[in-house]
XYZ file of C-alpha atoms in Angstrom:
611
model
C 226.441 227.618 274.263
C 227.659 230.822 273.922
C 224.500 233.424 273.821
C 225.676 236.675 273.213
C 229.130 238.688 272.500
C 230.044 241.648 272.814
C 233.696 243.159 271.094
C 235.200 246.428 271.737
C 232.538 248.379 273.263
C 233.982 251.827 273.960
C 231.935 254.210 276.176
C 232.319 257.900 277.153
C 230.827 260.730 278.916
C 232.171 263.770 278.124
C 235.762 263.359 279.106
C 235.001 260.706 281.943
C 235.782 256.672 279.511
C 233.993 253.922 280.843
C 234.947 251.277 279.034
C 237.884 251.630 276.635
C 237.725 248.753 273.619
C 236.044 245.683 275.802
C 235.123 242.249 275.118
C 232.784 239.635 277.133
C 230.887 236.394 276.071
C 227.806 235.642 278.386
C 227.021 231.970 278.198
C 224.455 229.456 278.697
C 224.574 228.500 283.046
C 227.005 231.781 283.385
C 225.691 233.479 286.615
C 227.841 236.674 286.223
C 228.241 239.370 288.976
C 229.882 242.658 287.775
C 232.459 244.813 290.530
C 233.632 247.910 290.186
C 233.568 251.410 291.943
C 230.452 253.753 291.540
C 230.644 255.772 288.541
C 232.849 252.937 286.639
C 229.893 252.307 284.751
C 228.242 249.027 286.224
C 224.960 249.956 284.528
C 225.575 251.590 281.418
C 226.783 248.584 280.645
C 224.335 246.278 281.722
C 222.177 249.208 279.654
C 224.112 248.808 276.488
C 224.118 244.592 276.796
C 220.124 244.672 277.310
C 219.699 247.563 274.234
C 218.575 250.435 275.983
C 221.351 252.519 275.768
C 224.265 251.979 272.548
C 228.347 251.559 273.018
C 230.376 254.655 271.158
C 231.917 252.054 269.102
C 232.004 248.451 269.597
C 229.684 245.119 268.438
C 227.210 242.872 269.952
C 226.196 239.730 268.730
C 223.091 238.160 269.852
C 222.056 234.730 268.796
C 218.407 234.381 266.732
C 216.089 233.485 269.127
C 218.203 234.586 272.509
C 215.248 236.375 275.137
C 216.391 238.988 277.393
C 214.836 240.160 280.401
C 216.073 243.385 281.871
C 215.224 244.608 285.362
C 216.690 248.646 285.941
C 218.220 250.332 288.989
C 215.457 252.804 288.821
C 211.851 251.052 286.585
C 209.163 251.959 285.192
C 205.462 250.748 285.983
C 202.434 252.261 284.737
C 200.300 254.174 287.350
C 196.947 253.556 285.499
C 197.479 249.870 285.694
C 197.027 247.566 288.756
C 199.861 246.276 290.017
C 199.255 242.795 288.364
C 198.282 244.073 285.506
C 201.329 245.696 285.434
C 203.700 242.612 286.070
C 202.084 240.353 283.408
C 201.572 242.377 280.722
C 202.595 242.051 277.342
C 203.416 238.983 278.911
C 201.973 234.772 277.523
C 201.729 231.833 278.928
C 204.182 230.465 276.890
C 203.199 226.749 278.304
C 199.832 225.568 278.311
C 199.748 224.622 281.815
C 200.841 228.579 283.322
C 199.111 230.238 285.473
C 200.989 233.416 285.210
C 198.715 235.604 287.616
C 199.254 232.275 290.030
C 202.931 232.735 289.926
C 202.565 236.290 290.331
C 200.161 236.991 293.234
C 203.184 233.900 294.663
C 205.797 236.041 293.776
C 204.192 239.394 295.090
C 202.875 237.994 297.397
C 206.374 236.689 298.835
C 207.801 240.305 298.619
C 205.634 241.474 300.727
C 203.380 243.248 298.050
C 199.067 241.446 299.057
C 196.957 244.303 298.050
C 197.650 243.655 293.642
C 194.559 245.480 292.620
C 196.148 248.582 293.751
C 197.281 250.850 291.639
C 201.575 252.023 291.958
C 201.336 255.359 292.213
C 200.631 254.897 295.761
C 203.475 252.657 296.206
C 206.772 254.094 297.720
C 210.405 253.605 295.203
C 210.476 249.766 297.018
C 207.458 248.375 296.372
C 208.372 249.779 292.615
C 211.295 247.905 292.726
C 209.978 244.874 294.303
C 207.286 245.315 291.661
C 209.504 245.186 288.776
C 211.368 242.585 289.813
C 208.480 239.880 289.428
C 207.228 241.808 286.104
C 211.360 240.461 285.007
C 211.732 237.281 286.768
C 208.605 235.783 285.392
C 209.914 237.009 281.588
C 210.404 234.350 279.720
C 213.853 234.793 278.734
C 218.147 233.162 278.196
C 219.371 236.914 279.681
C 218.473 237.798 283.270
C 219.661 241.356 283.417
C 219.651 242.403 286.136
C 220.809 246.240 288.126
C 220.657 246.109 291.921
C 217.930 242.979 292.830
C 218.690 243.077 296.812
C 217.938 247.101 297.332
C 214.462 246.804 299.991
C 214.682 243.323 299.735
C 214.378 242.998 303.762
C 216.910 239.381 304.611
C 214.082 237.082 304.212
C 212.953 237.855 300.818
C 216.954 238.365 300.065
C 217.545 234.781 300.829
C 213.730 233.903 298.462
C 215.745 235.570 295.390
C 218.833 233.140 296.168
C 217.160 230.218 295.757
C 215.180 230.725 293.222
C 218.322 232.444 291.320
C 220.285 229.582 291.949
C 217.359 227.342 290.038
C 217.383 229.501 286.934
C 218.282 227.763 283.997
C 219.097 231.126 281.959
C 221.814 233.098 281.890
C 222.064 235.493 284.293
C 224.519 239.280 284.495
C 223.635 241.449 287.815
C 224.775 244.464 289.787
C 224.654 243.871 293.561
C 226.600 245.089 296.357
C 225.067 241.585 298.889
C 228.185 240.308 298.646
C 226.931 237.012 300.812
C 224.184 236.664 297.160
C 227.306 236.890 295.315
C 229.154 234.157 297.042
C 225.987 232.201 296.611
C 224.143 233.139 293.266
C 227.126 233.598 291.396
C 230.024 231.746 289.313
C 231.487 234.356 287.522
C 232.682 238.158 288.403
C 232.731 240.819 286.022
C 235.707 243.305 287.829
C 235.349 247.095 286.261
C 238.597 248.964 286.847
C 239.386 251.775 284.988
C 237.819 251.391 280.986
C 239.020 247.413 281.390
C 237.268 243.997 282.292
C 238.480 241.255 283.793
C 236.757 238.442 284.445
C 236.847 236.251 287.233
C 235.701 232.206 287.443
C 234.920 232.728 290.908
C 232.491 233.402 293.452
C 232.452 236.504 295.519
C 234.779 235.145 297.657
C 237.260 233.423 295.423
C 237.181 237.061 293.424
C 238.704 239.075 296.163
C 241.364 236.204 296.380
C 242.327 236.118 292.577
C 241.924 239.954 292.301
C 244.791 240.742 294.967
C 247.144 238.632 292.967
C 246.017 240.026 289.808
C 247.018 243.345 291.448
C 250.394 242.383 292.512
C 251.387 240.789 289.616
C 250.170 244.199 287.152
C 252.278 246.124 290.525
C 255.396 244.175 290.213
C 255.236 244.338 286.196
C 254.743 248.349 286.926
C 257.818 248.348 289.759
C 260.016 246.475 287.194
C 259.373 249.328 284.693
C 259.837 252.109 286.420
C 263.366 250.979 286.385
C 263.791 249.935 283.544
C 262.880 252.784 282.795
C 265.053 254.781 284.960
C 267.973 253.103 283.579
C 267.315 253.945 279.608
C 266.676 257.332 280.833
C 269.867 257.435 282.400
C 271.288 255.678 279.234
C 269.884 258.412 276.608
C 270.767 261.533 278.915
C 275.144 260.698 278.542
C 273.968 261.447 275.330
C 272.883 258.528 273.301
C 273.432 258.704 269.225
C 271.066 256.567 266.740
C 274.215 255.887 264.792
C 273.390 251.880 264.864
C 270.946 249.448 264.082
C 270.854 248.652 267.558
C 271.095 252.028 268.953
C 267.966 252.893 267.434
C 266.474 249.849 268.546
C 267.176 251.037 272.358
C 265.959 254.219 271.846
C 262.685 252.957 270.784
C 262.549 250.859 273.790
C 262.926 253.622 276.249
C 259.650 255.546 274.343
C 257.554 252.774 274.815
C 258.843 252.928 277.863
C 258.196 256.586 278.359
C 254.967 256.278 276.752
C 253.681 252.943 278.369
C 250.313 253.421 280.179
C 251.269 253.755 283.729
C 249.993 251.518 286.599
C 249.146 253.177 289.534
C 248.781 251.972 292.982
C 245.074 252.456 293.439
C 243.590 254.478 296.354
C 240.916 253.892 298.694
C 238.709 255.359 300.695
C 240.083 256.102 304.014
C 238.115 257.203 306.942
C 239.839 258.217 310.125
C 238.136 257.459 312.481
C 235.879 261.123 313.289
C 234.048 261.806 316.733
C 233.914 264.282 319.604
C 233.416 263.973 323.285
C 230.853 261.699 323.972
C 229.992 262.382 327.884
C 228.166 260.008 330.737
C 225.298 260.555 330.152
C 224.574 258.958 326.089
C 220.508 258.305 325.361
C 218.208 257.068 327.461
C 214.952 256.292 325.806
C 211.992 254.340 328.786
C 208.711 253.119 327.599
C 208.904 254.800 323.798
C 205.527 253.436 321.847
C 204.676 255.047 318.430
C 202.504 254.076 316.081
C 200.129 255.878 312.562
C 197.147 255.474 311.017
C 196.210 253.341 314.287
C 198.947 250.740 313.006
C 201.219 250.436 316.613
C 204.799 250.132 315.100
C 206.562 250.349 318.310
C 205.554 249.365 322.039
C 206.335 249.913 324.922
C 210.591 249.646 324.298
C 212.850 250.933 326.534
C 217.310 250.432 326.606
C 219.906 252.695 327.554
C 222.780 253.659 325.183
C 225.834 252.137 326.200
C 230.085 254.192 324.902
C 230.975 251.032 322.454
C 227.766 250.123 320.903
C 226.780 248.630 317.770
C 223.740 248.226 317.340
C 221.892 246.350 313.831
C 218.013 246.745 313.736
C 216.568 244.484 311.542
C 212.568 243.405 310.833
C 210.769 242.817 307.000
C 209.690 246.099 305.729
C 207.988 248.556 306.988
C 207.789 247.383 309.920
C 209.013 250.754 311.958
C 213.087 250.215 311.844
C 213.594 253.642 310.196
C 210.858 255.424 313.002
C 212.686 254.278 315.355
C 215.653 255.786 314.512
C 213.383 258.567 313.877
C 212.789 258.808 317.350
C 216.450 258.612 318.822
C 217.286 261.537 316.230
C 214.848 263.486 317.613
C 212.938 264.301 314.326
C 210.113 262.705 315.390
C 208.268 262.735 319.157
C 206.750 259.451 320.518
C 203.285 258.494 321.440
C 204.605 258.159 324.785
C 207.366 257.223 327.066
C 210.538 259.353 326.843
C 213.791 259.721 325.540
C 216.739 261.623 327.387
C 219.681 263.047 325.485
C 222.935 263.842 327.349
C 224.464 267.876 326.708
C 227.799 265.801 324.980
C 225.891 263.772 321.997
C 225.908 265.842 318.542
C 223.681 262.894 316.725
C 225.342 262.036 312.665
C 222.360 260.399 310.635
C 222.691 258.952 307.385
C 219.123 258.930 305.968
C 217.749 256.743 302.970
C 217.259 259.963 301.507
C 220.475 261.723 300.315
C 219.156 265.396 302.359
C 221.609 267.727 302.512
C 222.977 267.771 299.008
C 222.398 270.894 296.735
C 222.715 269.493 293.368
C 223.830 272.709 291.681
C 226.764 272.493 294.105
C 230.044 272.025 292.813
C 231.593 268.578 295.542
C 233.992 270.946 297.112
C 232.229 273.778 297.855
C 229.254 271.283 299.380
C 232.227 269.779 301.694
C 233.203 273.491 302.897
C 229.971 274.514 303.459
C 230.292 271.102 306.537
C 233.897 272.028 307.467
C 237.093 273.868 306.121
C 239.774 271.439 308.443
C 238.709 268.444 310.494
C 240.883 267.221 313.262
C 241.286 262.768 312.643
C 243.375 259.981 314.625
C 246.571 261.473 311.847
C 245.892 265.045 312.515
C 244.160 268.274 310.776
C 243.059 267.191 306.965
C 241.462 269.767 304.460
C 238.125 269.686 302.913
C 239.694 268.438 299.200
C 242.200 265.609 300.954
C 239.018 263.906 301.861
C 237.313 264.262 299.394
C 240.490 263.011 298.171
C 240.797 259.628 300.782
C 236.811 259.312 299.576
C 238.480 258.991 295.355
C 237.083 262.519 294.497
C 239.824 263.045 292.458
C 240.466 266.706 291.530
C 238.111 267.106 288.674
C 235.107 265.347 289.931
C 235.532 267.636 292.936
C 234.678 271.141 290.697
C 232.642 269.220 288.334
C 228.551 269.410 290.317
C 226.449 267.302 292.530
C 224.077 267.280 289.996
C 226.355 265.129 287.090
C 227.389 262.083 289.965
C 226.380 258.332 289.950
C 223.653 257.669 292.617
C 226.286 255.981 294.564
C 229.070 258.557 294.746
C 226.391 260.983 295.659
C 225.139 258.188 298.205
C 229.506 257.954 299.098
C 229.783 262.430 299.463
C 226.432 262.586 301.653
C 228.569 260.111 304.382
C 231.001 262.722 304.229
C 229.044 265.600 304.768
C 227.435 262.902 307.760
C 231.479 261.866 309.148
C 233.132 265.631 308.592
C 230.487 266.850 311.092
C 232.252 264.841 314.242
C 229.047 263.326 315.191
C 229.721 261.249 318.638
C 226.403 258.904 318.103
C 225.912 257.543 314.350
C 222.781 256.739 312.931
C 222.537 254.609 309.616
C 219.497 254.426 307.866
C 220.504 251.239 304.362
C 223.887 253.004 304.850
C 225.229 249.469 301.764
C 222.353 250.734 299.910
C 223.808 252.460 296.273
C 227.122 251.809 297.825
C 230.049 250.152 296.049
C 231.869 247.079 297.783
C 235.120 248.798 297.595
C 233.127 251.846 299.607
C 231.687 250.254 302.089
C 234.847 247.812 303.073
C 235.957 250.500 303.936
C 233.391 252.006 305.672
C 233.313 248.430 307.932
C 236.521 249.326 309.378
C 236.091 252.757 309.756
C 233.164 252.224 312.202
C 235.222 248.975 313.817
C 237.391 251.953 314.708
C 234.904 254.366 315.865
C 234.995 255.555 319.081
C 231.673 256.799 318.988
C 228.250 254.589 319.364
C 226.670 252.945 316.452
C 223.310 252.429 315.282
C 222.120 251.186 311.698
C 219.457 249.450 310.574
C 220.475 247.020 307.410
C 218.955 245.014 304.708
C 223.216 243.273 304.462
C 223.835 240.539 306.386
C 227.331 241.069 305.387
C 227.393 244.404 307.312
C 225.340 242.976 310.297
C 228.182 239.972 310.831
C 231.270 242.622 309.947
C 229.654 245.453 312.446
C 227.200 244.855 315.035
C 227.345 242.864 318.390
C 223.706 243.304 319.263
C 220.980 243.275 317.037
C 217.234 244.725 318.170
C 214.801 242.333 315.812
C 210.679 243.639 315.446
C 208.954 240.843 315.864
C 205.585 242.287 314.988
C 202.698 243.969 316.980
C 205.553 246.456 318.389
C 207.456 243.906 320.152
C 211.439 244.751 319.385
C 213.254 242.375 320.966
C 216.911 242.011 321.884
C 219.520 239.579 320.697
C 223.087 238.938 321.877
C 225.416 238.558 318.714
C 225.505 239.480 315.298
C 223.349 238.729 312.497
C 224.762 234.997 311.746
C 223.900 234.690 316.293
C 220.948 236.092 315.483
C 220.134 232.918 312.914
C 221.068 230.753 314.807
C 219.441 231.956 318.230
C 216.507 232.466 316.280
C 216.232 228.616 314.979
C 217.049 227.383 318.482
C 214.044 229.211 319.564
C 211.302 228.122 316.938
C 212.832 224.736 317.428
C 211.959 224.671 321.133
C 208.846 225.781 320.651
C 207.885 223.009 317.516
C 209.261 220.386 320.883
C 206.859 222.323 323.609
C 203.661 222.620 321.098
C 204.446 218.191 320.018
C 205.151 217.426 323.791
C 201.943 219.370 324.823
C 199.814 217.643 322.082
C 201.437 213.999 323.342
C 200.147 214.095 326.472
C 196.864 215.875 325.540
C 196.616 212.373 323.166
C 198.430 209.951 326.005
C 195.318 212.180 328.857
C 192.569 211.778 326.427
C 194.413 207.792 325.276
C 193.954 207.448 329.096
C 190.018 208.722 329.538
C 189.102 206.233 326.498
C 190.499 203.469 327.799
C 192.393 203.405 324.058
C 196.475 203.560 323.891
C 196.763 206.174 321.060
C 193.910 207.746 319.592
C 195.954 208.671 316.516
C 196.947 205.375 315.749
C 194.837 203.327 313.557
C 191.252 201.267 315.017
C 192.397 197.215 314.879
C 188.748 196.594 314.162
C 185.748 197.965 314.832
C 187.004 202.222 314.508
C 185.086 204.413 317.017
C 185.628 207.953 318.099
C 186.582 209.308 321.270
C 184.763 211.450 323.533
C 186.635 214.119 322.116
C 187.009 213.705 318.207
C 183.246 213.307 318.358
C 183.213 216.408 319.653
C 184.743 217.975 316.950
C 184.207 216.413 314.549
C 180.403 217.807 314.889
C 181.734 221.294 315.054
C 184.460 221.515 313.047
C 182.708 222.438 309.713
C 180.708 225.317 311.432
C 184.716 226.172 312.237
C 186.286 226.236 308.400
C 182.687 227.628 307.594
C 184.374 230.821 310.360
C 187.891 230.308 309.327
C 186.868 230.836 305.302
C 184.470 233.883 305.651
C 186.892 235.385 308.032
C 189.747 234.981 305.131
C 187.395 236.628 302.444
C 186.217 240.228 305.084
C 190.365 240.699 304.632
C 190.564 240.507 301.690
C 187.839 242.922 300.862
C 190.058 245.013 304.124
C 192.375 244.184 301.991
C 191.311 246.070 298.544
C 189.658 249.431 300.509
C 192.995 250.093 302.056
C 195.069 250.409 299.342
C 197.328 252.953 300.184
C 197.724 252.684 303.878
C 201.041 249.999 303.673
C 200.678 249.948 307.405
C 196.819 248.228 307.616
C 197.870 246.054 304.444
C 200.881 244.527 306.758
C 198.510 243.942 309.906
C 196.515 242.597 307.786
C 198.406 240.483 305.556
C 199.843 238.984 308.898
C 196.092 237.766 309.956
C 195.264 236.862 306.671
C 198.515 234.365 306.614
C 197.696 233.098 310.247
C 194.401 232.561 309.359
C 195.605 230.765 305.938
C 197.504 227.979 307.786
C 194.845 227.578 311.364
C 192.319 226.858 307.496
C 194.484 224.268 306.097
C 195.052 222.693 309.627
C 191.463 222.074 309.467
C 190.854 220.682 306.756
C 193.836 217.851 307.107
C 192.201 217.210 310.217
C 188.844 217.708 308.980
C 189.261 214.594 306.429
C 190.984 212.358 309.168
C 188.017 212.845 310.944
C 185.373 211.777 307.968
C 187.446 209.240 306.846
C 186.879 207.679 310.754
C 183.143 208.363 310.351
C 183.217 206.305 307.059
C 184.923 203.385 308.661
C 182.462 203.567 311.399
C 179.146 203.466 309.759
C 181.462 200.679 307.502
C 181.882 198.687 310.321
C 177.531 199.618 311.794
C 178.105 201.759 314.082
C 177.023 204.751 314.739
C 178.444 208.993 315.157
């Protein structure tokens, strides 16, 4: 069933044409990913379909009962309302059984938002985006439109969202640069290229293959047309006269070839390796600790950066990943321990914000301020040539930075860093707001980079391609080292979890066997055959378990009260949330155990026994 159709849509800003008479249909079951280089109009397309912006021409035909939910790239929240009130505002539970507030709290908890009574004005941009995502997901809709939903999600959150969207019954249209996410969620890719739309019935991996085939066919046609044009031009130069119908048709064919839309071989972002010489001594981190507001983020961490290191830093939001980068960069000082930097070290720090960009300057002037020319592995390259290789055409180079899209600014900021020729690259979430084309070339560049790379990223695909060592933040200031890329890390932690479970089960089994011998029964967990009775340990446990349950419930209530009182202290909230989750897990186990013991007590009494 067709839900929505756009027909002959065109959109331009000044002289920049985003779409030229494009059409697209959205049907039931479609899970569409929108692909394109930054600045081609991906977000604009989503806004037009969502009804937020109007096209210059063309029509949108939407079913009468078709409902749309839209997550913008930069969402708005009412700062006078609490987080929970923002999420459920204006929504009605269409099914009588639906508990909107309960669903909202569960989703927010999944995305790291625990204190739902807090006001959003104190939150970071990433937290606001996750709240807006929950608000959008809870909206009853036939078409879900999501602009960069995976930004600011750690890998566990991204996996949860993957599972949610795979179960989602409506149609989906989204922009994301997370390639694993596209692979697992989408069944259709729409590519925006030079004002045209191209549709592929495929996920991301298949799309890459089909796109290459399309481009090769297009280039083959263009090569043929160029050859024909040269022949027709030679015929015209020899003084052909339009005396006959045949000659008139020949001239018309020549004019069509001359005036055709030329297909150029697409430029890609080429980033030659640029770095300064790396000396014998790099950066030595010795027993470093760092915390804020009484919360310890990094505890007694030591490491010596080695030539050729490719390190990925992972962990939940707010755990201290960016803090570690800032310590290495020298913009933060450790609470204890030391960081020694070699004399030849030149750090390039790519932060989450475009800190060095003056939006009142022209693009080319901002790059010339860094360097007029640089030495690459291919020789001397000017600032203008480097901009060309970053897909900044001649016209764009002389435009103001303030007029660039968010992704184009990130690309320019990355060029700023690389033009400084660092020998250690510290990259904080480099995949945010960079299109997939740029990311692919960046990955190739980093593979050939002669210096050291340390990157914070939630992009699993990027980490798999780039890093060979993982620093994982595991809570309470612990930063543990794992060899390999992200997939290797997942395998290692999965094996570790299985080992811990087996050790725990073996420990319980040994305790039960010991208990069985002491009490003269084979297994205290087995059903009593005729006259049930408590073992000595079970009797002691039965006498104390209700008090233990009461204490756990009381502590959980205290934690919730503490969370309500520290709405803006994010690190404290994270610690309290972890404690609450642990207490709730223990409480659940205690309740199951109480049910078993209580049932056994009732059986003992029924058989005339004494407790």
